[in-house]
mmCIF file of C-alpha atoms (C1' of nucleotides) in Angstrom:
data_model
loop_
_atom_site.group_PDB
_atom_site.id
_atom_site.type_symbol
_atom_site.label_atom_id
_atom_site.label_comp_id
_atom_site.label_asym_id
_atom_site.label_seq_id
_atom_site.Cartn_x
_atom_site.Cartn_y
_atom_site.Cartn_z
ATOM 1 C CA UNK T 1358 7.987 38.659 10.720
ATOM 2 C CA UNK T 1359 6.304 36.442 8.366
ATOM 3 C CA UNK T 1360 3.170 36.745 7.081
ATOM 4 C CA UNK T 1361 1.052 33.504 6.155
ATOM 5 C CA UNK T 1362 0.406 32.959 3.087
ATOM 6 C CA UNK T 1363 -3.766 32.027 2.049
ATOM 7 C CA UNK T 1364 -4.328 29.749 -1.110
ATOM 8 C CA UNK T 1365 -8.104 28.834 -2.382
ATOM 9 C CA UNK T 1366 -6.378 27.274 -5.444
ATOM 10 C CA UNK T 1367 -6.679 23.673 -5.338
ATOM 11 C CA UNK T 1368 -4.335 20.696 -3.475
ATOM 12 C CA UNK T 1369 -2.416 19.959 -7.035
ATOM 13 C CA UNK T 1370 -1.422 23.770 -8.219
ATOM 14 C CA UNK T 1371 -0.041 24.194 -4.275
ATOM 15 C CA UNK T 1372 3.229 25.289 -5.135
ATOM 16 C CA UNK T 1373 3.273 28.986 -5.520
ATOM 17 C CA UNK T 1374 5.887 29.089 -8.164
ATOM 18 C CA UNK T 1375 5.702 25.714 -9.704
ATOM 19 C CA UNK T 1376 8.634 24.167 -8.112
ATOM 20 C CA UNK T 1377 7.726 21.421 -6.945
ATOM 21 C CA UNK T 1378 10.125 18.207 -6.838
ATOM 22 C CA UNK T 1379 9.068 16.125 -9.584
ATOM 23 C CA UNK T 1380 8.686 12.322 -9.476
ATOM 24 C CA UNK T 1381 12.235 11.838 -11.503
ATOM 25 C CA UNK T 1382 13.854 13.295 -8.369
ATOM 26 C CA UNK T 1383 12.324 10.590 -5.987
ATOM 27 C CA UNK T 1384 12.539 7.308 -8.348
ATOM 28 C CA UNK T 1385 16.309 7.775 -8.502
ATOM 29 C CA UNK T 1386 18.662 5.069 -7.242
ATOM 30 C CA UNK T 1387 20.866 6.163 -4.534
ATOM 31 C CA UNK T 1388 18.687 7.577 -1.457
ATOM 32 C CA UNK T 1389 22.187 8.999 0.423
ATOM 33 C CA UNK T 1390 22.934 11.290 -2.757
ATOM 34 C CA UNK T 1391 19.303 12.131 -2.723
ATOM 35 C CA UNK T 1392 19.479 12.975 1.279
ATOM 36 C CA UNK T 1393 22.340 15.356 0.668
ATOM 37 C CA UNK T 1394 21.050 16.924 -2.345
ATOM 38 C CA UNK T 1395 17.453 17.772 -0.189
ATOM 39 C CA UNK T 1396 19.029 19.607 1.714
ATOM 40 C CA UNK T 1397 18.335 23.487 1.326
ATOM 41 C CA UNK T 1398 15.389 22.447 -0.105
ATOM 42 C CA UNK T 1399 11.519 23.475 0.948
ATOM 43 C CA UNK T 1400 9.122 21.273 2.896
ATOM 44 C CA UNK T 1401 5.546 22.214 3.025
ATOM 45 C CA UNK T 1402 2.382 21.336 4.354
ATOM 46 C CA UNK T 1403 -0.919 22.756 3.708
ATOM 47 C CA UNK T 1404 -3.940 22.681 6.389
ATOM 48 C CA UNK T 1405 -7.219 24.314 6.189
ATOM 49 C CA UNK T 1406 -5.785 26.629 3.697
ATOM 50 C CA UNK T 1407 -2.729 27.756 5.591
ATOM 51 C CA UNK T 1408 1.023 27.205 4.610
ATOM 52 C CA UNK T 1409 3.302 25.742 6.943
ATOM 53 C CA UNK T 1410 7.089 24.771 6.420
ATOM 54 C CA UNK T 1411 10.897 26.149 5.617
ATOM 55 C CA UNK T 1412 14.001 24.707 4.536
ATOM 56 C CA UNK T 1413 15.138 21.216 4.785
ATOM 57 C CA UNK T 1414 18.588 21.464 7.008
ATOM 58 C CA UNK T 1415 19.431 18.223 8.579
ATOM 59 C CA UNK T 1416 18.585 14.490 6.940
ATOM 60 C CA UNK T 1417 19.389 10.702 7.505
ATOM 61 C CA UNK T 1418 19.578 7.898 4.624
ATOM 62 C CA UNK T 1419 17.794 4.785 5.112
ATOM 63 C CA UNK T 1420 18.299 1.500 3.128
ATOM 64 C CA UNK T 1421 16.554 -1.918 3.169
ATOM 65 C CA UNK T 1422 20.417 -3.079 3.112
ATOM 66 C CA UNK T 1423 21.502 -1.853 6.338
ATOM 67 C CA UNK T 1424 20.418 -2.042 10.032
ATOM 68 C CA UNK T 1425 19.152 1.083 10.469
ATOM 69 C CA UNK T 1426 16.373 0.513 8.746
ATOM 70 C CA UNK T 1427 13.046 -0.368 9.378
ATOM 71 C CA UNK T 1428 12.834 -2.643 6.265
ATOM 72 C CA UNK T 1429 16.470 -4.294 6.656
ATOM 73 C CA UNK T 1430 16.578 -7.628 4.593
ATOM 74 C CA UNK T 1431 13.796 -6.381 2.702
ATOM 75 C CA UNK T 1432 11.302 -7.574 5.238
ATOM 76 C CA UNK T 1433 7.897 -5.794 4.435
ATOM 77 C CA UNK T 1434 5.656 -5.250 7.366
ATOM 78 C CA UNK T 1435 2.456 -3.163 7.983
ATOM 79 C CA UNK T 1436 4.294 -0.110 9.012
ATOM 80 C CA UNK T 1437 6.870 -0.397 7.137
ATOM 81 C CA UNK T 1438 4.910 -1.063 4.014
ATOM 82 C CA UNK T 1439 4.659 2.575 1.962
ATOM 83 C CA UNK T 1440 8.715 2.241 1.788
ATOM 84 C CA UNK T 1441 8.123 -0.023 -0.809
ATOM 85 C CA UNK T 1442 6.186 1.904 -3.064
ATOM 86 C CA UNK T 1443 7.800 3.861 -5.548
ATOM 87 C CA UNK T 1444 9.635 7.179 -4.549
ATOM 88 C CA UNK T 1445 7.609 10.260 -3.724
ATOM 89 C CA UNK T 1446 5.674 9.718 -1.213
ATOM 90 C CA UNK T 1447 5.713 10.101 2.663
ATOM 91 C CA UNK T 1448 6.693 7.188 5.270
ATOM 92 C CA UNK T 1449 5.256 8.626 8.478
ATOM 93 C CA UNK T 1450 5.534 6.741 11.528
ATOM 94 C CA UNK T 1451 5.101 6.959 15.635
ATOM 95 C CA UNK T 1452 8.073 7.285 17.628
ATOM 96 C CA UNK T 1453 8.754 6.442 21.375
ATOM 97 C CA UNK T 1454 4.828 6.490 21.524
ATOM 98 C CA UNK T 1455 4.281 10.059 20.892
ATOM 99 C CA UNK T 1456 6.424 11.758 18.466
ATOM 100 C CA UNK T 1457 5.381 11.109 14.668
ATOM 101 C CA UNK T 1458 8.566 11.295 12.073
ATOM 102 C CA UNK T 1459 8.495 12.078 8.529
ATOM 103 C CA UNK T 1460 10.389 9.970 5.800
ATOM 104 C CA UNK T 1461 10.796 10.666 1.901
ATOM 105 C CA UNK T 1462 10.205 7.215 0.145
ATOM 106 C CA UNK T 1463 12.823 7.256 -2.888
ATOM 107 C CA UNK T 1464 13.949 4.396 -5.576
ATOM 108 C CA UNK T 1465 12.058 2.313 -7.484
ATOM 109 C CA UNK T 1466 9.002 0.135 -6.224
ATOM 110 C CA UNK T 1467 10.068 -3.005 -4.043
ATOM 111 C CA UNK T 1468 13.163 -1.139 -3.136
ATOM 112 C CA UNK T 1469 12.939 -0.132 0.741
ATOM 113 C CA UNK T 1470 14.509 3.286 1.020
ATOM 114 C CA UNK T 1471 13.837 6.706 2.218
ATOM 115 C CA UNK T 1472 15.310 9.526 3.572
ATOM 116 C CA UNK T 1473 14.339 11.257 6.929
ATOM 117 C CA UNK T 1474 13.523 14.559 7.174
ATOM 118 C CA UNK T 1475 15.354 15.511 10.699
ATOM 119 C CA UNK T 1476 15.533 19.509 10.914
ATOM 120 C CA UNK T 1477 13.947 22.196 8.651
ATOM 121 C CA UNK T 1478 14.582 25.980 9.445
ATOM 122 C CA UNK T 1479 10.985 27.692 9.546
ATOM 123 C CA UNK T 1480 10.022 29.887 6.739
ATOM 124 C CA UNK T 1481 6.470 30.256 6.258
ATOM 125 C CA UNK T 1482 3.491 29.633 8.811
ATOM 126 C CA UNK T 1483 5.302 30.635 11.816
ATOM 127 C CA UNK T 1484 2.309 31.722 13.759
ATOM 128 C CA UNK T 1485 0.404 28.596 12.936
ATOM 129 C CA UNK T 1486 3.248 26.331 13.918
ATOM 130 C CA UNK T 1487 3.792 28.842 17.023
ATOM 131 C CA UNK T 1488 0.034 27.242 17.969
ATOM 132 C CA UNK T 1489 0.851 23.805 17.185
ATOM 133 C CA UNK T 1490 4.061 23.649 19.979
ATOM 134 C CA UNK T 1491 2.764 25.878 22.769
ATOM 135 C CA UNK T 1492 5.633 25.659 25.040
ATOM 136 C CA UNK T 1493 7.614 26.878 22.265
ATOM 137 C CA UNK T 1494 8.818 30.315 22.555
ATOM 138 C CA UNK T 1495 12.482 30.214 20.658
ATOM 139 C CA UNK T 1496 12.520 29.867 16.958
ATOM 140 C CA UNK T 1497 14.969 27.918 16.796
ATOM 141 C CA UNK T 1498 13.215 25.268 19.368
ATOM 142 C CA UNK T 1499 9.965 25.376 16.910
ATOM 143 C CA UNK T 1500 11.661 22.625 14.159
ATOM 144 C CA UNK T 1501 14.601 21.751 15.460
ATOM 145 C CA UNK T 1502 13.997 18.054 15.393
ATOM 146 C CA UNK T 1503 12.035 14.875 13.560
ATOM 147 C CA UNK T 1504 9.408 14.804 16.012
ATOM 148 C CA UNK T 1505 9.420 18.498 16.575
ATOM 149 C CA UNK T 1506 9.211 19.720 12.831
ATOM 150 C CA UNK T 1507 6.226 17.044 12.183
ATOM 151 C CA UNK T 1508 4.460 18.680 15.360
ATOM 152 C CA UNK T 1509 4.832 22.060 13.871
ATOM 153 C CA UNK T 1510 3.521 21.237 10.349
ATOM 154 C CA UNK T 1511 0.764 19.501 11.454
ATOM 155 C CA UNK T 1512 1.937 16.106 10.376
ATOM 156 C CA UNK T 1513 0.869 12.588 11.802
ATOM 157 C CA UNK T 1514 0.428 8.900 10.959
ATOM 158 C CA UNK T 1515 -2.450 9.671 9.280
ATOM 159 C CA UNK T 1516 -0.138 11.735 6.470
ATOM 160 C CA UNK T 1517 1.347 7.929 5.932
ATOM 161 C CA UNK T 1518 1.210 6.809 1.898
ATOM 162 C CA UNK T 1519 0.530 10.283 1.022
ATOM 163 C CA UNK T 1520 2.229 11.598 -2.596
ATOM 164 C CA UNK T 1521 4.274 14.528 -2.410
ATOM 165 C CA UNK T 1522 3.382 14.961 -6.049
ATOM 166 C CA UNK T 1523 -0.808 15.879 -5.657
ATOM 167 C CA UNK T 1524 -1.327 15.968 -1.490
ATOM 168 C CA UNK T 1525 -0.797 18.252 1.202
ATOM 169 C CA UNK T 1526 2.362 17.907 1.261
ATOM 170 C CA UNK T 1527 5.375 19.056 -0.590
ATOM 171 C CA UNK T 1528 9.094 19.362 -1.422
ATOM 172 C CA UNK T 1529 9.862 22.789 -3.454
ATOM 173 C CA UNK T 1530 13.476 23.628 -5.050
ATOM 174 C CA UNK T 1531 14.004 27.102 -3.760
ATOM 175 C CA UNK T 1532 16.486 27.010 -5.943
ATOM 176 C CA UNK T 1533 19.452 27.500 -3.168
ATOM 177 C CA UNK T 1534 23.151 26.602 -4.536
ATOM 178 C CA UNK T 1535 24.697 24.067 -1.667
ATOM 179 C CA UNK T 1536 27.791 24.057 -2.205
ATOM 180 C CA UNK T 1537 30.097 20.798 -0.464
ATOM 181 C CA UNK T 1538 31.859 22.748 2.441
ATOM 182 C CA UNK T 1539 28.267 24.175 2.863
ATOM 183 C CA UNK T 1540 27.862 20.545 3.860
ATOM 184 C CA UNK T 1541 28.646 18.265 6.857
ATOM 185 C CA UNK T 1542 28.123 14.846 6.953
ATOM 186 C CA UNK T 1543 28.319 11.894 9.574
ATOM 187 C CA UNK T 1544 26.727 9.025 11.570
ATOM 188 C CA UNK T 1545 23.074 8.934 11.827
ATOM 189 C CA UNK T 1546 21.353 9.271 15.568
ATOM 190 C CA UNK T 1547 19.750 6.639 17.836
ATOM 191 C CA UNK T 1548 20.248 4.125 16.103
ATOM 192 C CA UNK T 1549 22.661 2.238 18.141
ATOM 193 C CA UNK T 1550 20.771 -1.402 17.723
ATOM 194 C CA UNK T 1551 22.007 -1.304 14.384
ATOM 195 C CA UNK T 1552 25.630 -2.411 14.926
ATOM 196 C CA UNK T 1553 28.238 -1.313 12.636
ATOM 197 C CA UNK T 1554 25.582 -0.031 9.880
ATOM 198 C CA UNK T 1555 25.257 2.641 12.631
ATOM 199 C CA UNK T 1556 28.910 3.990 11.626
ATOM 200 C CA UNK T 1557 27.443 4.660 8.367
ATOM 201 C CA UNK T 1558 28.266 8.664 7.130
ATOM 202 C CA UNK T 1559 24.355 8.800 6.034
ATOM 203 C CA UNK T 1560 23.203 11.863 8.316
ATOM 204 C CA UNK T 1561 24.326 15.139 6.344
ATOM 205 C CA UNK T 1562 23.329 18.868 8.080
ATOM 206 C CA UNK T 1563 23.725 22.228 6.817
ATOM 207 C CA UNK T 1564 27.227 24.010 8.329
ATOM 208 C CA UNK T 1565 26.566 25.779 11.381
ATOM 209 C CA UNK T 1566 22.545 26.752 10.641
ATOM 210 C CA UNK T 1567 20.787 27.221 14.156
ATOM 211 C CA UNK T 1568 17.574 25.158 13.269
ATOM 212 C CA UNK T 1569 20.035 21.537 13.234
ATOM 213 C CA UNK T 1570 18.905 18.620 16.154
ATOM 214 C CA UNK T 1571 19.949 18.229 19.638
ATOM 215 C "C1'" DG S 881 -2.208 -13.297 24.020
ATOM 216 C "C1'" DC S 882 1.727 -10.721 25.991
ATOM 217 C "C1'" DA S 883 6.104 -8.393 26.859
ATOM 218 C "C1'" DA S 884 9.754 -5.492 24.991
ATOM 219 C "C1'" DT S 885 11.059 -1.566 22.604
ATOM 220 C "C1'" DG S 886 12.065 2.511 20.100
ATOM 221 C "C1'" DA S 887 15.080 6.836 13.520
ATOM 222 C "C1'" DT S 888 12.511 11.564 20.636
ATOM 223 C "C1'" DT S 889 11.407 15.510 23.494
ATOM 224 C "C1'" DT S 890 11.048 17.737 27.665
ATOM 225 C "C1'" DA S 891 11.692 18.624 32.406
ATOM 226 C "C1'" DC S 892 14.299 18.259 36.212
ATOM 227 C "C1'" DT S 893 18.645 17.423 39.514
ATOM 228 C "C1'" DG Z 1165 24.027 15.190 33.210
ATOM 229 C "C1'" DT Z 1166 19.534 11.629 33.932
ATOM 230 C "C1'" DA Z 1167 14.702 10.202 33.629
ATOM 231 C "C1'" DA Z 1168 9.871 10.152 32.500
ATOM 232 C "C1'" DA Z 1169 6.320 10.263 29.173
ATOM 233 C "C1'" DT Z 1170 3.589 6.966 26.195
ATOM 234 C "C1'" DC Z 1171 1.751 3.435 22.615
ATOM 235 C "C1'" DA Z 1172 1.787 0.993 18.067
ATOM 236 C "C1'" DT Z 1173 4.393 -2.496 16.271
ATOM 237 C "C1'" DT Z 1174 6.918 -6.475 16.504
ATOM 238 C "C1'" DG Z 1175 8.299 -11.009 17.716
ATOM 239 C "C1'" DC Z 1176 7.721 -14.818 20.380
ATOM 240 C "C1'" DC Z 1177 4.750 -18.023 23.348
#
DNA sequence: GCAATGATTTACT
DNA sequence: GTAAATCATTGCC
C-alpha cells in the first residue's frame, strides 16, 4: 500500500518537507507536557537510504525525580548517561536482554528526563520493517510496542547519544491537530519497583488507534 | 568477581 | 492465563 520512499540527499536535509522538531521543542522544561504533545507526531529512521517510521501513538514520561526512572536522585551512570545531555537526542537502551527501547532526552543539560517512545502506527517503510520482524504478518503487530517499533526501524544500542536534529533519526510535525478527548492518559507499564511513583498519570495513548501496546 | 534483575515479546497450556 | 528467552548493567562482596 505504501511505497518507500528513496533519498540520496544527505543525513541533515532528511526531512522531506522540512518539519523536523527543532531543538526549542526538546530543551523545554516539563517532559510529561512534552510526552503528550508528541503524540501524533512522526518518528523516522533512515538506513541505507530507505525510510522507515509512522506516527507516534502511545508514550511514557520519565523524570530523574521519580522512581521510574533510570536516573532517579539524579544518579548518573554509564547507561544512563545521554539523559543528561541536553534535549534532542536519543536514550536507547537493552531491555530484558533482547529488546532495545527508544527514549527522547528533553530539558536542559544535567536534568535527567526523557520521554519513551512506546507505540507508533506505521506509515512509511512497511516492506522494510515487514523484513526486519519476520514472524510478523498483522500490521498492527509490526509497531505495536517499545521493543517492537525499535525492531522495525532498525534501531539498537548503537543509535544511543544520537541527535535527532542531524542523524538518522527523526521526529517530524505532520502537522496533526490532537485535540484532549483525542487523548487518554494513565499509569505507565512495568514499572511496578517503583512504588507509588508508579501511580503516576505519565503514560498518554491516542483514543482507540489499533497500533497502542499490549 | 558474582548474582540479581529488568521501561518486553512471543509461544504455549 | 503462564513461562521462557537472554544479557548488559548494577550493586554488593
Amino acid at each position: 500500500m505504501n511505497s518507500e520512499r528513496q533519498y540520496k540527499q544527505s543525513i541533515d536535509t532528511l526531512s522531506p518537507l522540512n518539519l523536523k522538531l527543532t531543538e526549542s521543542f526538546y530543551r523545554r522544561k516539563n517532559v510529561v507536557t512534552i510526552a503528550r504533545e508528541l503524540l501524533g507526531k512522526g518518528l523516522f529512521t533512515c538506513i541505507d537510504n530507505v525510510i522507515t517510521g509512522g506516527i507516534v501513538v502511545e508514550t511514557e514520561a520519565y523524570s530523574w525525580k521519580e522512581r521510574g526512572c533510570h536516573a532517579f536522585g539524579g544518579k548518573k551512570t554509564n547507561r544512563n548517561a545521554v539523559m543528561f545531555e541536553g534535549g534532542g537526542v536519543v536514550y536507547v537502551y537493552l531491555c530484558y536482554g533482547m529488546h532495545h527501547l527508544v527514549n527522547i532526552v528533553t530539558n536542559r543539560e544535567n536534568v535527567a528526563e526523557a520521554v519513551l517512545i512506546r507505540a507508533i502506527e506505521p506509515v512509511e517503510g512497511l516492506s522494510t520493517m515487514f523484513r526486519r520482524r519476520p514472524l510478523i504478518k498483522k500490521e498492527y503487530h509490526l509497531t505495536s510496542g517499545p521493543g517492537k517499533l525499535t525492531r522495525a526501524l532498525g534501531i539498537d544500542r548503537n543509535w544511543n547519544g544520537k541527535s535527532l536534529l542531524n542523524s538518522e533519526i527523526w521526529i517530524e510535525d505532520l502537522k496533526f491537530k490532537i485535540s484532549r478527548p483525542q487523548i487518554t492518559c494513565g499509569p505507565r507499564i512495568g514499572i511496578d519497583y517503583a512504588g507509588d511513583d508508579a501511580k503516576l498519570p505519565w503514560r498518554f495513548c491516542l483514543k482507540d488507534n489499533l497500533w497502542l501496546s499490549q
